[in-house]
XYZ file of C-alpha atoms in Angstrom:
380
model
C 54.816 161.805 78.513
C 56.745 160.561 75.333
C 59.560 158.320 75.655
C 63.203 157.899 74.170
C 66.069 155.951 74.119
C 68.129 159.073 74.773
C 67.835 162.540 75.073
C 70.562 164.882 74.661
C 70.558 168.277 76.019
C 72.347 170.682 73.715
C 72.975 171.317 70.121
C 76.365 172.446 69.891
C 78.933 169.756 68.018
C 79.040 167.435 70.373
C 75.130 166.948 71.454
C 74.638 166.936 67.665
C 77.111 164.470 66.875
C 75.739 161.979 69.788
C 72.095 162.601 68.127
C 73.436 161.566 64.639
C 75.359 158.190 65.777
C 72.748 156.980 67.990
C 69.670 157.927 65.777
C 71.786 156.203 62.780
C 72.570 153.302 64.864
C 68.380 152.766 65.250
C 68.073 154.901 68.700
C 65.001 156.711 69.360
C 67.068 160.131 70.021
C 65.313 163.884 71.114
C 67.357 166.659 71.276
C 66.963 169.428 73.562
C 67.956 172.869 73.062
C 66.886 176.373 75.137
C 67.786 178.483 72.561
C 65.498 179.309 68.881
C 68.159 177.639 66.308
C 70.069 178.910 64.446
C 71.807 180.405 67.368
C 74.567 182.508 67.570
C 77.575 180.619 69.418
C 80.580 182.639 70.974
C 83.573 180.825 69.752
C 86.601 181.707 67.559
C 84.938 179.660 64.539
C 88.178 177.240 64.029
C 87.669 174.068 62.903
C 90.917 172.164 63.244
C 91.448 169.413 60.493
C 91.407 166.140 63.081
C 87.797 167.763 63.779
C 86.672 167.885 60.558
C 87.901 164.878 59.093
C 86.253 163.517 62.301
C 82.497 164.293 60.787
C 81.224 161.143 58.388
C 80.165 163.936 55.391
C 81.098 166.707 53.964
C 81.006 170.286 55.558
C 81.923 172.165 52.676
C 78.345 174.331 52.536
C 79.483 175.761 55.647
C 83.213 176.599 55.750
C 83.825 180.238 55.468
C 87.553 179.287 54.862
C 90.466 177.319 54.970
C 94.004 178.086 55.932
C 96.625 175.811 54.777
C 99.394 177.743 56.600
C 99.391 179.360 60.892
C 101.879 181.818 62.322
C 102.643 181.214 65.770
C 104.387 184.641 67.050
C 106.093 184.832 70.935
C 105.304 188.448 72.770
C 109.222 189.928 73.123
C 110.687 187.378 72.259
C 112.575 186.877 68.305
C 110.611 182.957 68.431
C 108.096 183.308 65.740
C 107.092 179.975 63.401
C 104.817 178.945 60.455
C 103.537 175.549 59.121
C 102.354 174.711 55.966
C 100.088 171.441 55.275
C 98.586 170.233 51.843
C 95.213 170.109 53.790
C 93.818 173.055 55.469
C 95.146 173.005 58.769
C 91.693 175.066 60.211
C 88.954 176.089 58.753
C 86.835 178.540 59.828
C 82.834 178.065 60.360
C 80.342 180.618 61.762
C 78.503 178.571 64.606
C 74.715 179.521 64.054
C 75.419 178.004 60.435
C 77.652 175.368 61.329
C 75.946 173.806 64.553
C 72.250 173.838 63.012
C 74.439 172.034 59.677
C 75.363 168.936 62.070
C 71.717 168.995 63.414
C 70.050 168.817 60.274
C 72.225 165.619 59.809
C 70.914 164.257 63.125
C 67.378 165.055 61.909
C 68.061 162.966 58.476
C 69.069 159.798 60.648
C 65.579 160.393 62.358
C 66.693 162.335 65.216
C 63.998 164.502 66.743
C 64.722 168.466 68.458
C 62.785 170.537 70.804
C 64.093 173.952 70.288
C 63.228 176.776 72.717
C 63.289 174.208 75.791
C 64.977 174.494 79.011
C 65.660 171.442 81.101
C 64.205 172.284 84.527
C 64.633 169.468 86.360
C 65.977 165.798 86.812
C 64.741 162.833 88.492
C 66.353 158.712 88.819
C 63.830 156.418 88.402
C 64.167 152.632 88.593
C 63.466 151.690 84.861
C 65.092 155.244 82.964
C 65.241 159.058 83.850
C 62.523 161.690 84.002
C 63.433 164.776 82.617
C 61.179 168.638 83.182
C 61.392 170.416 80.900
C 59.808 174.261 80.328
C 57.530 172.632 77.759
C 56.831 169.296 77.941
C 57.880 166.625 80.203
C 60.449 163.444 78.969
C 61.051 159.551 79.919
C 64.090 158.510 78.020
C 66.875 155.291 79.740
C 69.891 157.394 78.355
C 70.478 160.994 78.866
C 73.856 162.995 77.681
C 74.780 166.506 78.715
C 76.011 167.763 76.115
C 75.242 171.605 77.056
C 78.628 173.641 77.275
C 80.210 175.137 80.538
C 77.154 175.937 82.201
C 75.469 172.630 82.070
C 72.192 172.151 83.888
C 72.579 168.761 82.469
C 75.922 168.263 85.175
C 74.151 170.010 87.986
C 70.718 168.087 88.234
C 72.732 165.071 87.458
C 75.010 165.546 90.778
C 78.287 166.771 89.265
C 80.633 169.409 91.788
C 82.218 171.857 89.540
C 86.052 170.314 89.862
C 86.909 172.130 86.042
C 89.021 174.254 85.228
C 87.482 177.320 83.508
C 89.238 179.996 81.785
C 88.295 183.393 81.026
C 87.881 184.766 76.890
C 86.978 187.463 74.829
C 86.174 187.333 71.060
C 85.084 189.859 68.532
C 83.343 189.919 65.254
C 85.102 192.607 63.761
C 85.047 194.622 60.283
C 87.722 196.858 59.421
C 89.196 198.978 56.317
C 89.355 197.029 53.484
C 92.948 197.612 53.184
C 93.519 195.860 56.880
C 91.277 192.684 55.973
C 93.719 191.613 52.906
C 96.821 192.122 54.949
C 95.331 190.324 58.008
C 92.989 187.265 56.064
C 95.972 185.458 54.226
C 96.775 183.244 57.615
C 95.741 182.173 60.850
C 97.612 184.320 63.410
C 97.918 182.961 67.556
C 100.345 186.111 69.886
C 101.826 184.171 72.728
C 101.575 186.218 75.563
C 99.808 188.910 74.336
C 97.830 188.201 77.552
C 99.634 186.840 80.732
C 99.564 183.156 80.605
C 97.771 183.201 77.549
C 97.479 184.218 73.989
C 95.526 186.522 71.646
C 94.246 184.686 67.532
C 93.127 186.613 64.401
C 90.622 183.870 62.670
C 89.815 185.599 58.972
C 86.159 184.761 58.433
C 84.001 186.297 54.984
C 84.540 189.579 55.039
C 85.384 189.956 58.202
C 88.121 189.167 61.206
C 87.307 186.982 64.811
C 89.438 188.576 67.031
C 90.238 187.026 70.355
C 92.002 187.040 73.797
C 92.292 184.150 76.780
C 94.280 183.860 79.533
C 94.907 179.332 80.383
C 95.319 180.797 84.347
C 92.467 181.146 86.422
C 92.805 185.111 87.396
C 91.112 188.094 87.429
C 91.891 189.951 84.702
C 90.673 193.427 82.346
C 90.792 191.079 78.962
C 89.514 194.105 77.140
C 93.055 196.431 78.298
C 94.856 193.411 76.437
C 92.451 193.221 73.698
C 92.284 196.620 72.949
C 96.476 196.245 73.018
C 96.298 193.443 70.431
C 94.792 195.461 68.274
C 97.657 197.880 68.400
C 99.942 195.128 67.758
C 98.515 193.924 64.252
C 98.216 197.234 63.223
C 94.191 197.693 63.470
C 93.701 201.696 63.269
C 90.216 201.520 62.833
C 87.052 198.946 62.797
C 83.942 200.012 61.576
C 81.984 197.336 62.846
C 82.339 195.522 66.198
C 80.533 192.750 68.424
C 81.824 191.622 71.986
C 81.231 188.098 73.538
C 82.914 187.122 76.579
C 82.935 182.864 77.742
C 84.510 180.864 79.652
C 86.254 177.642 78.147
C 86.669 174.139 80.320
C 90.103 173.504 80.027
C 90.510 170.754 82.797
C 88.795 167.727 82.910
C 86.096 166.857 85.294
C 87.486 164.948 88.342
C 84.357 162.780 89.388
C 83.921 161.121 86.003
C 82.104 161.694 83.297
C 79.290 159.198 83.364
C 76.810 158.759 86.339
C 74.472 155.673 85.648
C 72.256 156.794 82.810
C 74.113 160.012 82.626
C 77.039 161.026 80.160
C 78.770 164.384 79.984
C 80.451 164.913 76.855
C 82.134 168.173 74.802
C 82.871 171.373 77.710
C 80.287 169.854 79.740
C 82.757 167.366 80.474
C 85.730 169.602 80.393
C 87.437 168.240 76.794
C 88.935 171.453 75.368
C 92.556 171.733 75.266
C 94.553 172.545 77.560
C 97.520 174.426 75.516
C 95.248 175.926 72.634
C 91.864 175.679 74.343
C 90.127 174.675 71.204
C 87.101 172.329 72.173
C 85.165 171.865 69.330
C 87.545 168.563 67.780
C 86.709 166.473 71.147
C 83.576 168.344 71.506
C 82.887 166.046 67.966
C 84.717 162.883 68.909
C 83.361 162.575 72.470
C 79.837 163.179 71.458
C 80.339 160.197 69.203
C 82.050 158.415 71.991
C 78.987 158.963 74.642
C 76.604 157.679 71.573
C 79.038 154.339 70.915
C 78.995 153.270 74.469
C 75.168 153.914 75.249
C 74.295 152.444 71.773
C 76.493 148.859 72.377
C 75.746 148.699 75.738
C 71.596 149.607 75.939
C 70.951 146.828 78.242
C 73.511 147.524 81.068
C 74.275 150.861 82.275
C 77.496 149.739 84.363
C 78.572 148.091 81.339
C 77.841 151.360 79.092
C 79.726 153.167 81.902
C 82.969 151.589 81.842
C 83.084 151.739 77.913
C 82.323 155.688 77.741
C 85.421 155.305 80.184
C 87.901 152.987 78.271
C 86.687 154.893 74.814
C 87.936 158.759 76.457
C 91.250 156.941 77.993
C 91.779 155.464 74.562
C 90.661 158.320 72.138
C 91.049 161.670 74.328
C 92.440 161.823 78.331
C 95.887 160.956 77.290
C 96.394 163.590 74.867
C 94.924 165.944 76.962
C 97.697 165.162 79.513
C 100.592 165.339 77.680
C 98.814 168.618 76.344
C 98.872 170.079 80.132
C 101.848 169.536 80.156
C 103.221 171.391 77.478
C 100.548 174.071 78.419
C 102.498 174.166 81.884
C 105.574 175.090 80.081
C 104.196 177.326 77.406
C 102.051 179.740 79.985
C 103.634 179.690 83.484
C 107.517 179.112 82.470
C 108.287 181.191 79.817
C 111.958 181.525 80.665
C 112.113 177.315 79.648
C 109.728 177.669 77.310
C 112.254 180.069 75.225
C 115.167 178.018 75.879
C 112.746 175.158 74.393
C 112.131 177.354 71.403
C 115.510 178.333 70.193
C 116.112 174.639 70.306
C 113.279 172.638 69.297
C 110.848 175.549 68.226
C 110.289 174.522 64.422
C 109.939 170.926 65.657
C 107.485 171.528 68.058
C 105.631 173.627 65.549
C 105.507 170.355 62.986
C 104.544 168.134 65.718
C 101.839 170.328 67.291
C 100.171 170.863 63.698
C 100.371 167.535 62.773
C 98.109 166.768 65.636
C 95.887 169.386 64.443
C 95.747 167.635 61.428
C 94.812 164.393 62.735
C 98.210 162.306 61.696
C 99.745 161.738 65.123
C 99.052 161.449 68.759
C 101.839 163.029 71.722
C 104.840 160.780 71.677
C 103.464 158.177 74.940
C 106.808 159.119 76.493
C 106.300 162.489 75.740
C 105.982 163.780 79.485
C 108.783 161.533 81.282
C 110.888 163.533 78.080
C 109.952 166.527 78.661
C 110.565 166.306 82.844
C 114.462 164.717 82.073
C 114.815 168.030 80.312
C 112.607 170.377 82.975
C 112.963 169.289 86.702
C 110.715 171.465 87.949
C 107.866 168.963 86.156
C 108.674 166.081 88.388
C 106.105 168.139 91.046
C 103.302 168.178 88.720
């Protein structure tokens, strides 16, 4: 049986971030992934810029492009805004590429990967964990889930599913050459294209990511919407098209996020937003966080414990708060919500990019604001 310091399960951002701090930090770090990489990953493919700037080198080989300008439009409503940054606000990556990039900088700092192997099972043992896999078996002292919405890594380590999970749809899509120019100059979200939700247009190389998501937990035909979204931008014909349906964690888990020698970190641990639902930012920054507190605190799991803890209260719960907030507003009241917009629309625009970009947190008083302005907020 070989032996670790940690093992991470997953290769998306966040397992592969975790593998690169800890194995540069002088960890002995395998990483465990089911799939043959590169692997195709269903997700829109937008990298915001407090995500990328996030990463300690360059991603350039692997950004298919950057938008220094989004359109946020409001379904029948005249509220429709745009923002314009000197740095590109997103920029869009293909996954396969893109995840097996931030791998292959794990592997430099002396990480190690077994691809193609499932974690089967999980067991506690006094002096570290002991980890089945569907090739061969693992001792490692650390171990972080790092393995998306469906993590085995959360159910063999004990976790009830208290998330919220949210239903999506996105397409790889080609279509007439005239269509892709008018459609690849910006990012595009639709407001309420989908109840309590919104539909994007993400211009990749030659072709478009289309998606739809509704932020309510419902059942809903995403593809009736869909298909209506692409009446709405005008999208007559597509000559090529690939479906991928997901579901995105866009509530935090309520029974913490570290058990003993066990971290969650990225969807695994419910950290995508709750307003946009973009995950891959603290998918990034909590990866590094889980590596941080193991790393500083080998010697005392309690003690590694409580500063995964203080590191997410510091660096991502908070935001993600306020963020529900304003998600609250945006989705299920959008009678306030349009009263909001006609007064504070723009602003709200600025503010929300410039957390995209990285520059600035929610105001801390942003929620006891926003409920002296909505009383209805003072229940939730």
């Amino acid at each position: 049986m070989k032996e670790y310091d940690i093992a991470i399960v997953g290769t998306g951002p966040s397992g592969a971030m975790a593998a690169f701090h800890a194995a540069k930090n002088g960890k002995k770090v395998i990483l465990i992934e089911k799939e043959k990489l590169p692997r195709y990953k269903t997700c829109g493919g937008g990298l915001v810029h407090r995500g990328r700037i996030r990463l300690p080198f360059s991603i350039d080989a692997v950004i298919e492009k950057e938008f220094f300008e989004l359109e946020v439009f409001f379904e029948k409503s005249p509220h429709s805004f745009k923002a314009k940054r000197d740095e590109p606000i997103i920029s869009m990556v293909m996954r396969d590429s893109f995840d097996q990039f931030l791998v292959n900088k794990a592997l430099e700092k002396g990480a190690q990967i077994l691809a193609q192997t499932s974690m089967v099972g999980l067991t506690k043992e006094v002096d570290g964990l002991h980890i089945k896999t569907s090739g061969e078996d693992i001792k490692c002292q650390y171990l972080i889930g790092a393995d998306g919405a469906l993590s085995q890594t959360a159910k063999l380590g004990g976790w009830k599913e208290s998330r919220k999970l949210i239903p999506a749809l996105e397409y790889e899509v080609k279509v007439p050459e005239e269509d892709y120019n008018r459609l690849s100059k910006n990012v595009r979200f639709d407001v309420d294209a989908v109840p309590d939700g919104y539909a994007w247009c993400f211009p990749k190389n030659g072709h478009l990511s289309l998606g739809v998501c509704t932020l309510k937990k419902q059942k809903i035909d995403l593809k009736k919407y869909y298909k209506d979204y692409l009446k709405k931008i005008e999208i007559n014909e597509i000559l090529e098209s690939e479906a991928h349906g997901f579901q995105i964690p866009v509530g935090q888990r309520k029974d913490a996020f570290s058990k003993g020698r066990i971290f969650l970190s990225g969807d695994a641990a419910g950290f995508a937003d709750p307003l946009t639902a973009e995950g891959i930012s603290n998918a990034i920054l909590s990866g590094e966080l889980a590596a941080k507190a193991i790393v500083e605190n080998f010697e005392n799991e309690k003690d590694a414990n409580e500063a995964y803890q203080q590191l997410l209260d510091q660096h991502i719960l908070t935001e993600l708060g306020n963020s529900s907030i304003i998600a609250f507003i945006c989705y299920a009241q959008p009678a306030i919500r349009n009263i909001l917009l006609s007064k504070y629309g723009q602003k709200g625009c600025e503010i929300l990019t410039d957390i995209f970009m990285g520059k600035k947190a929610f105001p801390d008083d942003l929620k006891n604001k926003i409920k002296s302005r909505v009383p209805l907020l003072k229940f939730i």
